[in-house]
Tab-separated table of N, CA and C and ligand atoms in Angstrom:
chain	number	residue	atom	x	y	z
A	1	UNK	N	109.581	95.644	115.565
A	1	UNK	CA	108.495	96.593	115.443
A	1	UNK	C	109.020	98.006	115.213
A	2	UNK	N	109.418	98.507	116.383
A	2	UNK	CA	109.440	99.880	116.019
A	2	UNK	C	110.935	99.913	116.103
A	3	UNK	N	111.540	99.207	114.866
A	3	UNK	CA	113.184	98.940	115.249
A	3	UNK	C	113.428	100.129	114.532
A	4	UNK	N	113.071	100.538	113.183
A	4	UNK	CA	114.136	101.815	112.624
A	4	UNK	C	114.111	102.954	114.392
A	5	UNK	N	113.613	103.120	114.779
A	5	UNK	CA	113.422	104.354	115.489
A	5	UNK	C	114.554	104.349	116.150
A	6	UNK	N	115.112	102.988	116.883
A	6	UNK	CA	116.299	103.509	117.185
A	6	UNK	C	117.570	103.857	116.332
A	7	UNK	N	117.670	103.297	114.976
A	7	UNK	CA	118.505	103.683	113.716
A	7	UNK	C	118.107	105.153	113.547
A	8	UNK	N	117.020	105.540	113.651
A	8	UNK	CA	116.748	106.759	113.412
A	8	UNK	C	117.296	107.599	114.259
A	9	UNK	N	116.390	107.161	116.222
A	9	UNK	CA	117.393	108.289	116.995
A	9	UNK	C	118.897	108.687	117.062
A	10	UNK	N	119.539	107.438	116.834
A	10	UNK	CA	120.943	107.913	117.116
A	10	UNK	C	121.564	108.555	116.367
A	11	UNK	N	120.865	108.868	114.892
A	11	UNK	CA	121.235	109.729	113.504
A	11	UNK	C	121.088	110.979	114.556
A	12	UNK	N	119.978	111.582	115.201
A	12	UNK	CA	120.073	112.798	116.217
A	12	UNK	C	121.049	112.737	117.132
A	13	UNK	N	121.053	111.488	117.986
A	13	UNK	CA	122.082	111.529	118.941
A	13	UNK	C	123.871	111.790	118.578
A	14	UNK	N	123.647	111.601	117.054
A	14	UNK	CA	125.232	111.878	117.024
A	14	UNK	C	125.293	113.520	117.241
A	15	UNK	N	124.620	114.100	117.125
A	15	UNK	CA	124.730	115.299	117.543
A	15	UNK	C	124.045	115.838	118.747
A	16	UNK	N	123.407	115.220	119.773
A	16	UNK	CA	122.709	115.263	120.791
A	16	UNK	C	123.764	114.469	122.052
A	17	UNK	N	125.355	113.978	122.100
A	17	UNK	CA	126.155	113.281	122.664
A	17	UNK	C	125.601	113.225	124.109
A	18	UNK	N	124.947	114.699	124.711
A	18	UNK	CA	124.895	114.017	125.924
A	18	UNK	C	123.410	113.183	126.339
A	19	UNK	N	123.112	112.553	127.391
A	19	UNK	CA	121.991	111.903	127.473
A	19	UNK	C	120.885	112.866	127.505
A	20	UNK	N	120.915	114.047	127.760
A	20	UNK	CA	120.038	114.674	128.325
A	20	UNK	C	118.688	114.914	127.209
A	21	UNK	N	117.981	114.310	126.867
A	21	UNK	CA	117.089	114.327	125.587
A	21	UNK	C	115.710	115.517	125.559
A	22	UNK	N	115.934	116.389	127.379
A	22	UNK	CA	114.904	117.090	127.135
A	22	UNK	C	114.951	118.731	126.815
A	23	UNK	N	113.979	119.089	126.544
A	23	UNK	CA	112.513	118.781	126.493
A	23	UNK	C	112.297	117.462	124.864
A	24	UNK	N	111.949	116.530	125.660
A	24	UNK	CA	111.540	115.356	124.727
A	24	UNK	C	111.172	115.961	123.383
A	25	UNK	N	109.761	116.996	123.438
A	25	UNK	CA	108.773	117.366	121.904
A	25	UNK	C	110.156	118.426	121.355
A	26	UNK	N	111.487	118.778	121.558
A	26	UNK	CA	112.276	119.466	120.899
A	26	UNK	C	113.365	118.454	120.076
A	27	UNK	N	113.630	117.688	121.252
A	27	UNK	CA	114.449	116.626	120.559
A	27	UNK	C	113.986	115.720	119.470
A	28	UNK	N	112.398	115.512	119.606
A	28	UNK	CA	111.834	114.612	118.843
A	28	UNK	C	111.674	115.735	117.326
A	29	UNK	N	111.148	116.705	117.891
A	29	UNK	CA	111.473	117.613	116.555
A	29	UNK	C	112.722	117.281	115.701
A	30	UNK	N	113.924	117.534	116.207
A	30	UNK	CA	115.245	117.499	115.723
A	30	UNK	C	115.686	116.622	114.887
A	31	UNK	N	115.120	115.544	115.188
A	31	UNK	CA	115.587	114.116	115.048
A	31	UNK	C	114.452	114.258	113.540
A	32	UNK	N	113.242	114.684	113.508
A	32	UNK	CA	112.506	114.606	112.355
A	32	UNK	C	113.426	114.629	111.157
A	33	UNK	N	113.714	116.369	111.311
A	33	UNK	CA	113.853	117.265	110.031
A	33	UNK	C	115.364	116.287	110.009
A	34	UNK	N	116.364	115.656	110.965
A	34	UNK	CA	117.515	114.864	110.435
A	34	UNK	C	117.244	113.701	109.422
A	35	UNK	N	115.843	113.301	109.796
A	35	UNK	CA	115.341	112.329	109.124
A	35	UNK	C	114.445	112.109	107.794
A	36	UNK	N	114.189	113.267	108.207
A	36	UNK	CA	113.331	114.057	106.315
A	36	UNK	C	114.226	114.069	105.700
A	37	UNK	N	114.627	113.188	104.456
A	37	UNK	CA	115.896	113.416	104.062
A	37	UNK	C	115.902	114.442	103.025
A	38	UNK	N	114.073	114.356	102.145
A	38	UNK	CA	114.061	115.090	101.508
A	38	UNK	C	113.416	116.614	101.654
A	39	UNK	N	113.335	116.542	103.084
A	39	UNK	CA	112.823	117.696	103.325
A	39	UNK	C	111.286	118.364	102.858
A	40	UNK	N	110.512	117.120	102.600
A	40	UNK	CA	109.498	117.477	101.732
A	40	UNK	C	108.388	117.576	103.566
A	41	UNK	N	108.686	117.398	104.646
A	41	UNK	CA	107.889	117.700	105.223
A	41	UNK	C	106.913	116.512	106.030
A	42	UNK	N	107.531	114.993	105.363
A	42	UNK	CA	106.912	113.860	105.992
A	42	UNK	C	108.414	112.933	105.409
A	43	UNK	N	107.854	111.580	106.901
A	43	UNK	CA	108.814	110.703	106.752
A	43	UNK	C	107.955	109.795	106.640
A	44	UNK	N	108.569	108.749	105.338
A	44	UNK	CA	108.207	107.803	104.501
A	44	UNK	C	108.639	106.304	104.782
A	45	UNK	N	108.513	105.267	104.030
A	45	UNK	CA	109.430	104.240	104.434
A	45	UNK	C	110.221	104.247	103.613
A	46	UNK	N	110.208	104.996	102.720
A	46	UNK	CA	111.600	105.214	101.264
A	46	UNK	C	112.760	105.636	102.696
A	47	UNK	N	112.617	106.662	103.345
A	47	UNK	CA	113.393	107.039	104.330
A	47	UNK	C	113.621	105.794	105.366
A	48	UNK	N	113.018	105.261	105.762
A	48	UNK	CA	113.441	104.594	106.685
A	48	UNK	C	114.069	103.274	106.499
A	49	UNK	N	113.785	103.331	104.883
A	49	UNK	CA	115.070	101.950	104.339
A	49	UNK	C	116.443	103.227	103.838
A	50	UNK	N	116.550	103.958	103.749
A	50	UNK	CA	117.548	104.151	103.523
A	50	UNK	C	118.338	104.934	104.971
A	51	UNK	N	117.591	104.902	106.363
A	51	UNK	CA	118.128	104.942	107.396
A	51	UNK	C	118.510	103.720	107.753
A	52	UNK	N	117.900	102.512	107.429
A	52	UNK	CA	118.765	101.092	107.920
A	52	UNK	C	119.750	100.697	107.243
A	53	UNK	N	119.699	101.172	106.071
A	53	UNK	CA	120.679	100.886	105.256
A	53	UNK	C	122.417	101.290	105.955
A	54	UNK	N	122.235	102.518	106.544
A	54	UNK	CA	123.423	103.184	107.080
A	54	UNK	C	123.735	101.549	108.225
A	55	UNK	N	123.227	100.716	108.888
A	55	UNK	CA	123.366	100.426	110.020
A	55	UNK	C	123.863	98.753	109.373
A	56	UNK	N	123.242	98.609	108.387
A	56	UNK	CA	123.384	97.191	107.260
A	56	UNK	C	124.824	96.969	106.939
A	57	UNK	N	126.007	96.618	107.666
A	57	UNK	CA	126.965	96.754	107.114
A	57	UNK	C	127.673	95.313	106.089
A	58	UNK	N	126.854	94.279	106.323
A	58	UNK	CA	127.393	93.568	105.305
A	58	UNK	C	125.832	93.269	104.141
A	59	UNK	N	125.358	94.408	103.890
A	59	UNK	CA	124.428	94.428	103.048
A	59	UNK	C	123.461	93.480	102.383
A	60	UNK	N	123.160	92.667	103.348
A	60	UNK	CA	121.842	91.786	103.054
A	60	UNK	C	120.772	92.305	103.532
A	61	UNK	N	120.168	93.294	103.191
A	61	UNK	CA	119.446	94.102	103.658
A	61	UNK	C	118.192	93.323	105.201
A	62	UNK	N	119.294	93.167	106.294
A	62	UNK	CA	118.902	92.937	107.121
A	62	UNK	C	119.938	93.653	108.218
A	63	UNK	N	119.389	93.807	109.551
A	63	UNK	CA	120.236	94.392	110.207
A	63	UNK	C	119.965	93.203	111.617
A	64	UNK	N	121.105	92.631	111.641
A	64	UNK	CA	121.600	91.723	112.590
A	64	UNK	C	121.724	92.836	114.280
A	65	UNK	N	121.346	92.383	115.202
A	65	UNK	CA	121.567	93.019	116.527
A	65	UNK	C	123.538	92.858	116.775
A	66	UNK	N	124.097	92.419	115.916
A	66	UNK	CA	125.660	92.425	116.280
A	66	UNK	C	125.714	93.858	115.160
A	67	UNK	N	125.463	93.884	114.381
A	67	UNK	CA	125.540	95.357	113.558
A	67	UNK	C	125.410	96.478	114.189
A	68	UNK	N	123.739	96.187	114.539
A	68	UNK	CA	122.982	97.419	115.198
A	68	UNK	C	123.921	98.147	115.965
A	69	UNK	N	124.704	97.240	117.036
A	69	UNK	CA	125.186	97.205	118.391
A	69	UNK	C	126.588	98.026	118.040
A	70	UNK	N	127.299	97.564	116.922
A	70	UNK	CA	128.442	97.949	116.587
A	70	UNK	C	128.253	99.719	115.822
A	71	UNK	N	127.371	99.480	115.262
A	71	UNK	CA	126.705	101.059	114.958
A	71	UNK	C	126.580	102.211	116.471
A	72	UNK	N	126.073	101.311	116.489
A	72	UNK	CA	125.884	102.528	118.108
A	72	UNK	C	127.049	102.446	119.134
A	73	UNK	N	127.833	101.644	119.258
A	73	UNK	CA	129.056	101.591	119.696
A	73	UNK	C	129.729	102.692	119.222
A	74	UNK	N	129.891	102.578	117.910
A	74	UNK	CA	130.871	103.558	117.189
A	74	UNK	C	130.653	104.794	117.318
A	75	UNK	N	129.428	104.928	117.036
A	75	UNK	CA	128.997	106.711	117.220
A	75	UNK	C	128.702	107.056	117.884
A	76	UNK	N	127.306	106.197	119.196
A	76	UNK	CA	127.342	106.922	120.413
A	76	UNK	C	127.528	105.825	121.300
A	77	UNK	N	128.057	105.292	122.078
A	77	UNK	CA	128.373	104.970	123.118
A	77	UNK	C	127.983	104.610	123.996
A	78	UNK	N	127.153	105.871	124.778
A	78	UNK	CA	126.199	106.359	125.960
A	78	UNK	C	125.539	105.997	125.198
A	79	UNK	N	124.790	105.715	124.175
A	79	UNK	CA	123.341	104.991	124.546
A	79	UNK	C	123.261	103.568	124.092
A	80	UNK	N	124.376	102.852	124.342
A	80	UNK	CA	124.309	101.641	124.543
A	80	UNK	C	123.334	101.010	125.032
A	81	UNK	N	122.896	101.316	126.294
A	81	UNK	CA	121.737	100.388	127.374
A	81	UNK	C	120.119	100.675	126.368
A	82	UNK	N	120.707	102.330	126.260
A	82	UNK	CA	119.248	102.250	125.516
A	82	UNK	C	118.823	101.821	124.166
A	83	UNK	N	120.234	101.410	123.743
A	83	UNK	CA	119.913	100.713	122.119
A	83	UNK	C	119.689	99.739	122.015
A	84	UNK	N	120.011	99.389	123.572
A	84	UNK	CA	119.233	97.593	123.371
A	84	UNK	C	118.357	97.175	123.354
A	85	UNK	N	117.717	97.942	124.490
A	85	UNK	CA	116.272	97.846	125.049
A	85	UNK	C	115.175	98.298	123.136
A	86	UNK	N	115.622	99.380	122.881
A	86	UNK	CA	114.903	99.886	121.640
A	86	UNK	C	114.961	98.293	120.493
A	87	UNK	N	115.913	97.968	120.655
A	87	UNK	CA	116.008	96.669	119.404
A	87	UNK	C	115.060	95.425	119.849
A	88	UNK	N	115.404	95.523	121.267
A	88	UNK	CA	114.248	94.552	121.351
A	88	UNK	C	112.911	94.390	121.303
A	89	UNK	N	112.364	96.183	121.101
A	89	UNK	CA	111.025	96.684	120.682
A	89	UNK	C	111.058	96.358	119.485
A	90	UNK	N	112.096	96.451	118.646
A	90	UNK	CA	112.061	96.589	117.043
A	90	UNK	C	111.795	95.117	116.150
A	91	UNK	N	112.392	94.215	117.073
A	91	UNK	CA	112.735	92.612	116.870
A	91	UNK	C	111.504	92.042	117.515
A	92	UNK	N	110.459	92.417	116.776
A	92	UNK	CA	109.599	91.849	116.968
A	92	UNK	C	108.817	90.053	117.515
A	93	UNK	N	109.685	89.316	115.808
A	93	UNK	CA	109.640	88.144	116.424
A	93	UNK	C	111.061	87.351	117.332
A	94	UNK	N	111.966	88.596	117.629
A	94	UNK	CA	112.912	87.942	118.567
A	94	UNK	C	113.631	87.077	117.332
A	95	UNK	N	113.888	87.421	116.364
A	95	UNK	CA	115.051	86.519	116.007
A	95	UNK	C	116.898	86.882	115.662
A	96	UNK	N	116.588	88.398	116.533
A	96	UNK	CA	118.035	88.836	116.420
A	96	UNK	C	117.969	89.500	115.044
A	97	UNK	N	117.322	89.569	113.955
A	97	UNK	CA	117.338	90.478	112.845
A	97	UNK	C	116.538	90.997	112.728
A	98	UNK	N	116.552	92.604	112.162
A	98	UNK	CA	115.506	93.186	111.732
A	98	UNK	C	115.066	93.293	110.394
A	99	UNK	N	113.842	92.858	109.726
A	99	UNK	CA	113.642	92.315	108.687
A	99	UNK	C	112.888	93.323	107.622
A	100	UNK	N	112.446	93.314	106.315
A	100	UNK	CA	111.460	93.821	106.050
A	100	UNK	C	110.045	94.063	106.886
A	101	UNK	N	109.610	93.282	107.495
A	101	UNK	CA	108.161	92.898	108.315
A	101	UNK	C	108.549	94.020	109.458
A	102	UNK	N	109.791	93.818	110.160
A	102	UNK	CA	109.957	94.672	111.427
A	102	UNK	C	109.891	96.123	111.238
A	103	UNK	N	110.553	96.157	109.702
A	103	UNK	CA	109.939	97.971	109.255
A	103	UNK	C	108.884	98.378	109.013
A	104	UNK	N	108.336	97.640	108.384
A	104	UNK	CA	106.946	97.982	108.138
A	104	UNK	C	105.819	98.473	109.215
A	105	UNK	N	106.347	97.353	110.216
A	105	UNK	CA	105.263	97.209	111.792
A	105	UNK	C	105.786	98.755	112.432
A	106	UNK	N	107.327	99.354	112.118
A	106	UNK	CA	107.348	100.205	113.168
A	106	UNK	C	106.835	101.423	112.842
A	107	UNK	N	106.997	101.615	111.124
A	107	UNK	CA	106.518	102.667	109.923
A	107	UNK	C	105.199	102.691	110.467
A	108	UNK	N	104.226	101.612	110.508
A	108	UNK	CA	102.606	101.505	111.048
A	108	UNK	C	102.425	102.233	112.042
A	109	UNK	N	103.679	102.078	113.130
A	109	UNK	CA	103.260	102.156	114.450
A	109	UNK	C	103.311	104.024	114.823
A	110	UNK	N	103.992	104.234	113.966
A	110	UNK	CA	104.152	106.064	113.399
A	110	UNK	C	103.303	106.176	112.972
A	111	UNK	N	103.010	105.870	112.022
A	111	UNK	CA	101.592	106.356	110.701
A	111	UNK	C	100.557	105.881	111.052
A	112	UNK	N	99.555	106.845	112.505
A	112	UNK	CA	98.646	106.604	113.035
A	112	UNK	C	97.382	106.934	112.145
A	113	UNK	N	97.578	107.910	111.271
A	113	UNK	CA	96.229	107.984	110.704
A	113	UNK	C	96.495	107.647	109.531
A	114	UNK	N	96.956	106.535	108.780
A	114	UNK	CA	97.340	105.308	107.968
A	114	UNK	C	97.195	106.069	106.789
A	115	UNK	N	97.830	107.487	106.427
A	115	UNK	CA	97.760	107.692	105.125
A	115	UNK	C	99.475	107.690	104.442
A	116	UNK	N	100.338	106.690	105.044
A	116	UNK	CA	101.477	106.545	104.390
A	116	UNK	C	102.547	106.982	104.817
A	117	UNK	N	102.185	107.703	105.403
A	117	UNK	CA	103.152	109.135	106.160
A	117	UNK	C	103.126	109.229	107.193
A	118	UNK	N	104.393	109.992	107.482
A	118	UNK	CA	104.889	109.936	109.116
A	118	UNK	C	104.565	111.737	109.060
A	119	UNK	N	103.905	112.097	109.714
A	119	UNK	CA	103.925	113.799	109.763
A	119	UNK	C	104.729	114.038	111.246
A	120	UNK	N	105.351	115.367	110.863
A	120	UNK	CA	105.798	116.288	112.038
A	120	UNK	C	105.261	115.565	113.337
A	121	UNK	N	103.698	115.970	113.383
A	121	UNK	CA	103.376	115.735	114.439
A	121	UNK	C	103.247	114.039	114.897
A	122	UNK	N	102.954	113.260	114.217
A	122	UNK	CA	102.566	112.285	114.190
A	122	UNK	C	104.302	111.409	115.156
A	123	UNK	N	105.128	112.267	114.465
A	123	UNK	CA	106.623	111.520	115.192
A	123	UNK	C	106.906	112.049	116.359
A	124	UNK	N	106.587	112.905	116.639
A	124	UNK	CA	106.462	113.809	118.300
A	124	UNK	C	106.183	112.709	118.998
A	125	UNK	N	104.632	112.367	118.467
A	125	UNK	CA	103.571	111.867	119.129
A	125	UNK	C	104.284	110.310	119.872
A	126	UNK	N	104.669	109.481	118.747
A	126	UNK	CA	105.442	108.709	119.259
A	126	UNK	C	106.947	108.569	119.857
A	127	UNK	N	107.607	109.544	119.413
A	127	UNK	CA	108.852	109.814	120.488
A	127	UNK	C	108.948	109.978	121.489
A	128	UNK	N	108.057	110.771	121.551
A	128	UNK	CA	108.244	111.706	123.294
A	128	UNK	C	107.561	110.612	124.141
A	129	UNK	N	106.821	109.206	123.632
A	129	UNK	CA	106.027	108.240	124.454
A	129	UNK	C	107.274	107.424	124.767
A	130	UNK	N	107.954	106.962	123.635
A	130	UNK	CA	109.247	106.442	123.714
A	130	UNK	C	110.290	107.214	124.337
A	131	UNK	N	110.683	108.231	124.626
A	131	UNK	CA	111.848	109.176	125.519
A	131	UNK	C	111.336	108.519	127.581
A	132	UNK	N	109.495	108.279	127.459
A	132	UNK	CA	109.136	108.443	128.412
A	132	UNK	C	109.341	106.738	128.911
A	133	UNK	N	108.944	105.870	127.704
A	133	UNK	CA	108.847	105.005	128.029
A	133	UNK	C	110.417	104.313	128.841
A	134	UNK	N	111.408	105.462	128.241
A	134	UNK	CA	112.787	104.781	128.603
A	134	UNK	C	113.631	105.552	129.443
A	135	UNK	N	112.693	106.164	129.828
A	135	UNK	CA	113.488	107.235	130.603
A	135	UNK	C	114.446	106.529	132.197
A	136	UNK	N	114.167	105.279	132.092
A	136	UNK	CA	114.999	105.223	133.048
A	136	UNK	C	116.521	104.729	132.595
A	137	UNK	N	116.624	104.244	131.357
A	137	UNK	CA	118.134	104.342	130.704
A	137	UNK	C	118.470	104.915	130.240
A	138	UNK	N	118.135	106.122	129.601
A	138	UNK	CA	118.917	106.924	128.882
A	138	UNK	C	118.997	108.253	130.200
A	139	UNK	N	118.341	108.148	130.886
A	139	UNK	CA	118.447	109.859	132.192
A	139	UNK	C	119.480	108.901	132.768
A	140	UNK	N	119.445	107.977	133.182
A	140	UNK	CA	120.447	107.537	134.229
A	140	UNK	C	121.690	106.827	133.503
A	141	UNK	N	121.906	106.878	132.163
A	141	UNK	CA	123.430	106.034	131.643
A	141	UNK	C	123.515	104.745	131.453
A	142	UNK	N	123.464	104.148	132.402
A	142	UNK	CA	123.577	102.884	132.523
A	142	UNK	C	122.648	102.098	133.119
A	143	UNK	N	121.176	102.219	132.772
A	143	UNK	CA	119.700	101.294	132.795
A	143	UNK	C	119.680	101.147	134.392
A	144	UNK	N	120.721	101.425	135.285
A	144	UNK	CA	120.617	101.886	136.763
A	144	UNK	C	119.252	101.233	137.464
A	145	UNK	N	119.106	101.831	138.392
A	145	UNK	CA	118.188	101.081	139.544
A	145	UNK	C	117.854	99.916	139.613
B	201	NAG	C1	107.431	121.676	123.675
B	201	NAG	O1	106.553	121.570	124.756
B	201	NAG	C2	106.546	122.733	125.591
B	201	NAG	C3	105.684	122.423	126.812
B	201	NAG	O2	104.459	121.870	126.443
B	201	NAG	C4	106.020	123.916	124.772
B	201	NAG	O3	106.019	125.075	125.546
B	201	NAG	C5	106.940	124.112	123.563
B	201	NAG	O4	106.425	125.141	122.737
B	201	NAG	C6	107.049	122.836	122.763
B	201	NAG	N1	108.058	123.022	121.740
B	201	NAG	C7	107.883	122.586	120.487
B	201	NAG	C8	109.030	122.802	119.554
B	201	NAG	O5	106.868	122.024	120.122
C-alpha cells in the first residue's frame, strides 16, 4: 500500500541521520520538495516510479523486501526497525514484493482529493499520521518496549 513512502522517507533520512523526525509537519515538508523531482510543486506517480526505481536493484521493476532492506541498510541504518514495519504497510498482499498495484494503492492513499496529485499539503497530511503512527520505532531506535 503505502510502500513508496518508505523509499521516499529515507531519500530525506539520508540527510535527516538522526532519529529525531520532529517537528513531524517540517520534516514531512523536507522530504516533499526532496521528492518533487521536478519541482513543479506536486508529487506524481511519474515520481514515485522513479523513487522505486533507486531501491530496484536487479531491475525487474519490482522491489523485493531483501532489496528494500539492503537499501536502507546501506544508507540509513537507524531506521531499520522502522523500514520494516513501513514495508509491511506497503506489501499489501504480503507477498514480499512491491508491485505495480502496491504503488498505485499508496499514490491513492496520498491523493486524497483524487485529482492525480500529491500536493504540499496533502503529503503533510499523511506523514505526520505516519511519523505518529510509528512513533514508537523510530523515537526509540530499536521498536523498544
Ligand atoms: C509546523 O507546525 C507548527 C505547530 O503547529 C507550526 O507552528 C509551524 O508553523 C508548522 N511549520 C510548517 C513548516 O508548516
Amino acid at each position: 500500500m503505502q510502500y513508496l513512502a518508505a523509499i521516499i522517507a529515507f531519500i530525506c533520512w539520508q540527510g535527516c541521520l538522526g532519529l529525531n523526525l520532529r517537528p513531524y509537519n517540517v520534516t514531512a515538508l523536507s522530504m516533499f520538495v526532496n521528492n518533487d523531482l521536478n519541482h513543479d510543486g506536486y508529487f506524481t506517480l511519474d515520481e514515485v516510479h522513479l523513487t522505486f526505481a533507486l531501491c530496484d536493484s536487479n531491475h525487474d521493476g519490482r522491489v523485493s523486501r531483501h532489496e528494500y532492506m539492503s537499501y536502507v541498510d546501506l544508507h540509513t541504518p537507524t531506521l531499520h526497525d522502522l523500514s520494516h514495519a513501513l514495508y509491511d504497510d506497503y506489501d499489501v498482499d504480503h507477498d514480499n514484493h512491491l508491485d505495480e498495484h502496491d504503488f498505485q494503492n499508496f499514490f491513492n492513499l496520498m491523493d486524497t482529493d483524487k485529482d492525480h496529485r500529491v500536493s504540499a499539503l496533502e503529503w503533510e497530511q499523511y506523514w505526520v499520521n505516519q511519523f505518529i503512527k510509528y512513533e514508537h520505532l523510530h523515537l526509540h531506535g530499536h521498536g523498544g518496549r
